Short mmCIF file of C-alpha atoms in Angstrom, two decimals:
data_model
loop_
_atom_site.label_atom_id
_atom_site.label_comp_id
_atom_site.label_asym_id
_atom_site.label_seq_id
_atom_site.Cartn_x
_atom_site.Cartn_y
_atom_site.Cartn_z
CA MET A 1 28.80 -5.51 11.44
CA CYS A 2 25.28 -4.18 10.93
CA GLY A 3 21.89 -5.86 10.77
CA ILE A 4 18.91 -5.45 8.47
CA CYS A 5 15.34 -6.70 8.45
CA GLY A 6 11.98 -5.88 6.92
CA ALA A 7 8.81 -7.06 5.26
CA VAL A 8 6.75 -6.64 2.12
CA ILE A 9 3.02 -6.96 2.71
CA LEU A 10 1.39 -9.19 0.09
CA SER A 11 -2.11 -9.37 1.58
CA ALA A 12 -4.11 -6.49 3.02
CA GLU A 13 -5.37 -8.80 5.76
CA SER A 14 -1.90 -9.89 6.89
CA LEU A 15 -0.99 -7.02 9.22
CA PRO A 16 -2.80 -3.72 9.94
CA ALA A 17 -0.88 -0.60 8.96
CA ASP A 18 -0.62 0.58 12.57
CA GLY A 19 1.07 -2.68 13.56
CA ARG A 20 3.82 -2.64 10.94
CA ARG A 21 6.10 -0.26 12.82
CA ARG A 22 5.73 -2.36 15.98
CA ALA A 23 6.55 -5.49 13.99
CA LEU A 24 9.71 -3.86 12.63
CA GLU A 25 10.75 -2.75 16.10
CA ALA A 26 10.30 -6.29 17.43
CA MET A 27 12.40 -7.70 14.58
CA ASN A 28 15.08 -5.05 14.98
CA THR A 29 15.38 -5.70 18.70
CA GLN A 30 16.49 -9.23 17.94
CA ILE A 31 19.57 -8.00 16.06
CA VAL A 32 20.58 -5.08 18.29
CA HIS A 33 23.92 -6.80 18.97
CA ARG A 34 24.83 -6.40 15.27
CA GLY A 35 24.63 -2.62 15.41
CA PRO A 36 24.79 -0.90 18.81
CA ASP A 37 25.27 2.64 17.48
CA GLU A 38 21.80 3.48 16.14
CA ASP A 39 18.69 2.16 14.47
CA GLY A 40 16.57 3.31 11.55
CA PHE A 41 13.13 2.62 10.11
CA TYR A 42 11.16 3.21 6.93
CA VAL A 43 7.47 2.36 6.74
CA GLY A 44 5.81 2.88 3.37
CA ASP A 45 2.76 1.65 1.51
CA GLY A 46 2.97 -2.12 1.93
CA VAL A 47 6.62 -2.24 2.96
CA GLY A 48 8.77 -1.76 6.03
CA LEU A 49 12.57 -1.63 6.38
CA ALA A 50 14.69 -1.51 9.52
CA MET A 51 18.34 -1.70 10.44
CA ARG A 52 20.84 -1.65 13.28
CA ARG A 53 24.06 0.21 12.52
CA LEU A 54 27.65 -0.22 13.55
CA SER A 55 29.14 3.07 12.37
CA ILE A 56 32.37 2.61 10.39
CA ILE A 57 32.22 4.82 7.28
CA ASP A 58 30.80 8.39 7.43
CA LEU A 59 29.80 8.35 11.08
CA LYS A 60 27.82 11.61 10.89
CA THR A 61 25.72 11.28 7.72
CA GLY A 62 25.60 7.57 6.90
CA GLN A 63 22.27 6.86 8.57
CA GLN A 64 19.93 4.24 7.17
CA PRO A 65 17.52 3.57 5.64
CA MET A 66 19.19 5.60 2.90
CA THR A 67 17.09 7.24 0.19
CA ASN A 68 17.69 8.91 -3.17
CA GLU A 69 17.07 12.57 -3.99
CA GLU A 70 13.38 12.03 -4.77
CA GLY A 71 12.63 9.68 -1.88
CA THR A 72 11.50 6.93 -4.27
CA ILE A 73 14.22 4.41 -3.38
CA TRP A 74 15.01 3.22 0.14
CA LEU A 75 17.91 0.99 1.13
CA VAL A 76 19.04 -0.98 4.17
CA TYR A 77 22.48 -2.52 3.89
CA ASN A 78 24.99 -4.57 5.84
CA GLY A 79 28.61 -4.70 4.74
CA GLU A 80 31.34 -2.66 3.10
CA ILE A 81 31.81 -1.67 -0.54
CA TYR A 82 35.56 -1.52 -1.08
CA ASN A 83 35.42 0.33 -4.40
CA HIS A 84 32.78 2.95 -3.53
CA GLY A 85 35.35 5.72 -3.75
CA ASP A 86 36.21 4.69 -7.30
CA LEU A 87 32.55 4.51 -8.33
CA ARG A 88 31.51 7.88 -6.94
CA PRO A 89 33.18 10.21 -9.51
CA GLY A 90 31.55 8.39 -12.43
CA LEU A 91 28.12 8.53 -10.82
CA GLU A 92 28.49 12.23 -10.03
CA ALA A 93 29.54 12.85 -13.63
CA GLN A 94 26.23 11.27 -14.70
CA GLY A 95 24.27 13.71 -12.54
CA HIS A 96 23.84 11.88 -9.25
CA ARG A 97 24.03 14.15 -6.21
CA TYR A 98 25.58 12.78 -3.04
CA ARG A 99 24.53 13.97 0.42
CA SER A 100 27.02 11.85 2.34
CA HIS A 101 30.39 10.13 2.07
CA SER A 102 28.83 6.74 2.75
CA ASP A 103 29.30 3.61 0.67
CA THR A 104 25.59 2.99 1.31
CA GLU A 105 24.59 5.93 -0.87
CA THR A 106 26.71 4.60 -3.73
CA ILE A 107 24.46 1.51 -3.90
CA VAL A 108 21.39 3.75 -4.16
CA HIS A 109 22.84 5.75 -7.06
CA LEU A 110 24.15 2.62 -8.80
CA TYR A 111 20.65 1.16 -8.74
CA GLU A 112 19.22 4.39 -10.15
CA GLN A 113 21.75 4.22 -12.97
CA TYR A 114 21.89 0.51 -13.77
CA GLY A 115 18.90 -1.16 -12.12
CA LYS A 116 19.51 -4.80 -11.19
CA ASP A 117 22.90 -4.70 -12.89
CA CYS A 118 24.16 -2.43 -10.11
CA VAL A 119 25.60 -5.49 -8.36
CA ARG A 120 28.03 -6.10 -11.22
CA HIS A 121 29.84 -2.91 -10.24
CA LEU A 122 30.20 -3.75 -6.55
CA ARG A 123 33.36 -5.13 -4.96
CA GLY A 124 32.99 -5.97 -1.32
CA MET A 125 31.03 -7.90 1.26
CA PHE A 126 27.36 -7.02 1.43
CA ALA A 127 23.76 -7.97 1.89
CA PHE A 128 21.13 -5.36 1.13
CA ALA A 129 17.45 -4.83 0.50
CA LEU A 130 16.21 -1.93 -1.63
CA TRP A 131 12.61 -0.81 -2.02
CA ASP A 132 11.79 0.76 -5.39
CA SER A 133 8.50 2.57 -4.84
CA ARG A 134 8.14 3.46 -8.52
CA ARG A 135 8.17 -0.18 -9.63
CA ARG A 136 6.83 -1.40 -6.27
CA VAL A 137 9.43 -4.13 -5.97
CA LEU A 138 11.95 -5.13 -3.33
CA PHE A 139 15.40 -5.88 -4.72
CA ALA A 140 17.92 -7.74 -2.56
CA ALA A 141 21.45 -9.01 -3.14
CA ARG A 142 24.20 -10.93 -1.39
CA ASP A 143 27.95 -10.74 -2.00
CA ARG A 144 29.74 -13.32 -4.12
CA LEU A 145 31.31 -15.23 -1.23
CA GLY A 146 28.28 -15.06 1.05
CA ILE A 147 30.18 -13.25 3.78
CA LYS A 148 27.07 -11.30 4.81
CA PRO A 149 23.89 -13.28 5.55
CA PHE A 150 20.41 -12.81 4.12
CA TYR A 151 17.49 -14.99 5.29
CA TYR A 152 13.88 -14.76 4.14
CA ARG A 153 10.44 -16.28 4.50
CA LEU A 154 7.75 -16.10 1.79
CA SER A 155 4.10 -16.77 2.55
CA ARG A 156 0.79 -15.79 1.01
CA GLU A 157 0.60 -12.83 3.39
CA SER A 158 4.14 -11.46 3.41
CA PHE A 159 7.79 -11.61 2.44
CA VAL A 160 9.94 -11.20 5.55
CA PHE A 161 13.74 -10.97 5.63
CA GLY A 162 16.56 -10.46 8.07
CA SER A 163 20.27 -10.76 8.74
CA GLU A 164 19.43 -13.45 11.28
CA ILE A 165 16.64 -15.99 11.51
CA LYS A 166 15.64 -14.75 14.97
CA ALA A 167 14.51 -11.44 13.39
CA ILE A 168 12.14 -13.32 11.07
CA LEU A 169 10.79 -15.36 13.99
CA ALA A 170 9.89 -12.09 15.73
CA TYR A 171 7.47 -11.14 12.93
CA PRO A 172 3.79 -11.60 13.90
CA GLY A 173 2.40 -15.00 13.03
CA VAL A 174 5.74 -16.70 12.34
CA ARG A 175 6.28 -19.86 14.36
CA PRO A 176 9.51 -21.89 14.45
CA GLN A 177 9.13 -25.31 12.88
CA LEU A 178 11.85 -27.86 12.29
CA ASN A 179 12.82 -28.50 8.68
CA ARG A 180 13.27 -32.27 8.79
CA ARG A 181 14.48 -32.39 5.19
CA ALA A 182 17.66 -30.57 6.16
CA ILE A 183 18.61 -32.77 9.13
CA PRO A 184 20.56 -35.49 7.21
CA GLU A 185 22.77 -32.93 5.47
CA TYR A 186 23.41 -31.05 8.70
CA LEU A 187 24.33 -34.23 10.61
CA ALA A 188 26.61 -35.39 7.79
CA PHE A 189 28.49 -32.14 7.13
CA GLY A 190 27.79 -29.81 10.05
CA PHE A 191 26.18 -27.20 7.82
CA ILE A 192 23.56 -26.79 5.08
CA ALA A 193 25.07 -25.82 1.74
CA GLY A 194 21.96 -24.91 -0.24
CA PRO A 195 19.21 -22.36 0.29
CA GLU A 196 17.41 -24.39 2.99
CA THR A 197 17.80 -23.84 6.74
CA LEU A 198 16.83 -25.89 9.79
CA PHE A 199 13.67 -23.79 10.06
CA ASP A 200 10.85 -24.89 7.79
CA GLY A 201 9.86 -22.14 5.36
CA ILE A 202 12.90 -19.97 6.09
CA ARG A 203 15.54 -19.91 3.36
CA LYS A 204 18.80 -18.12 2.67
CA LEU A 205 19.69 -16.22 -0.46
CA PRO A 206 22.69 -18.02 -2.00
CA PRO A 207 26.00 -16.16 -2.31
CA GLY A 208 26.35 -14.12 -5.49
CA HIS A 209 22.59 -14.00 -6.11
CA THR A 210 19.93 -11.33 -6.33
CA LEU A 211 16.26 -11.55 -5.42
CA GLU A 212 13.38 -9.41 -6.63
CA ILE A 213 9.80 -9.63 -5.40
CA ASP A 214 6.79 -7.55 -6.40
CA GLN A 215 3.61 -7.06 -4.39
CA SER A 216 1.86 -9.87 -6.21
CA GLY A 217 4.35 -12.22 -4.54
CA LYS A 218 6.25 -13.08 -7.73
CA VAL A 219 9.89 -13.83 -6.88
CA GLN A 220 12.84 -13.84 -9.27
CA ILE A 221 16.20 -15.14 -8.03
CA GLU A 222 19.18 -14.74 -10.35
CA ARG A 223 22.85 -15.61 -10.10
#
């Protein structure tokens, strides 16, 4: 089990640049139990990614955030890609250069090769967020059965995400508020089936879906 979190800044007034690393550290601290082995951070122009890692595959060189050869794509990821060993030879044959034996790096190269369709090649349990600095978009995805969680909050100022809601609540300016609309469903069934949560404004990406957001705040969610 690993944990991921991060934010895309949508308004210049939302959070000063020097406070973004501190915000990521505060969020990451909330999910330290998901990955006791190490942490990792990427802070770019208008975006920040963080993760806590439980080392399982490629213990020495599988650190995250993971980047491509040019440093234009950055990825944080929670899960396991069962078929990454089968995908690697084909990607290498198309010119992609691996620097690790990690399944994480396979996602990076798949995105370079296929864009959003990269998820169609993946077999496994996963939730990831990928920053494409060339297109200036964040691309996220969740596995088909929803084994790995992905929560997010969209406001005028920012798009904030995390493996757990408590990471989102640690972001500056976010206050927990009860989502009264979800109470009847929760009391009737003991869980909330759709994208809502018990926290107002915080949603979950449905299983088998992708999400893309640009820095204008435009969101596209696709099955």
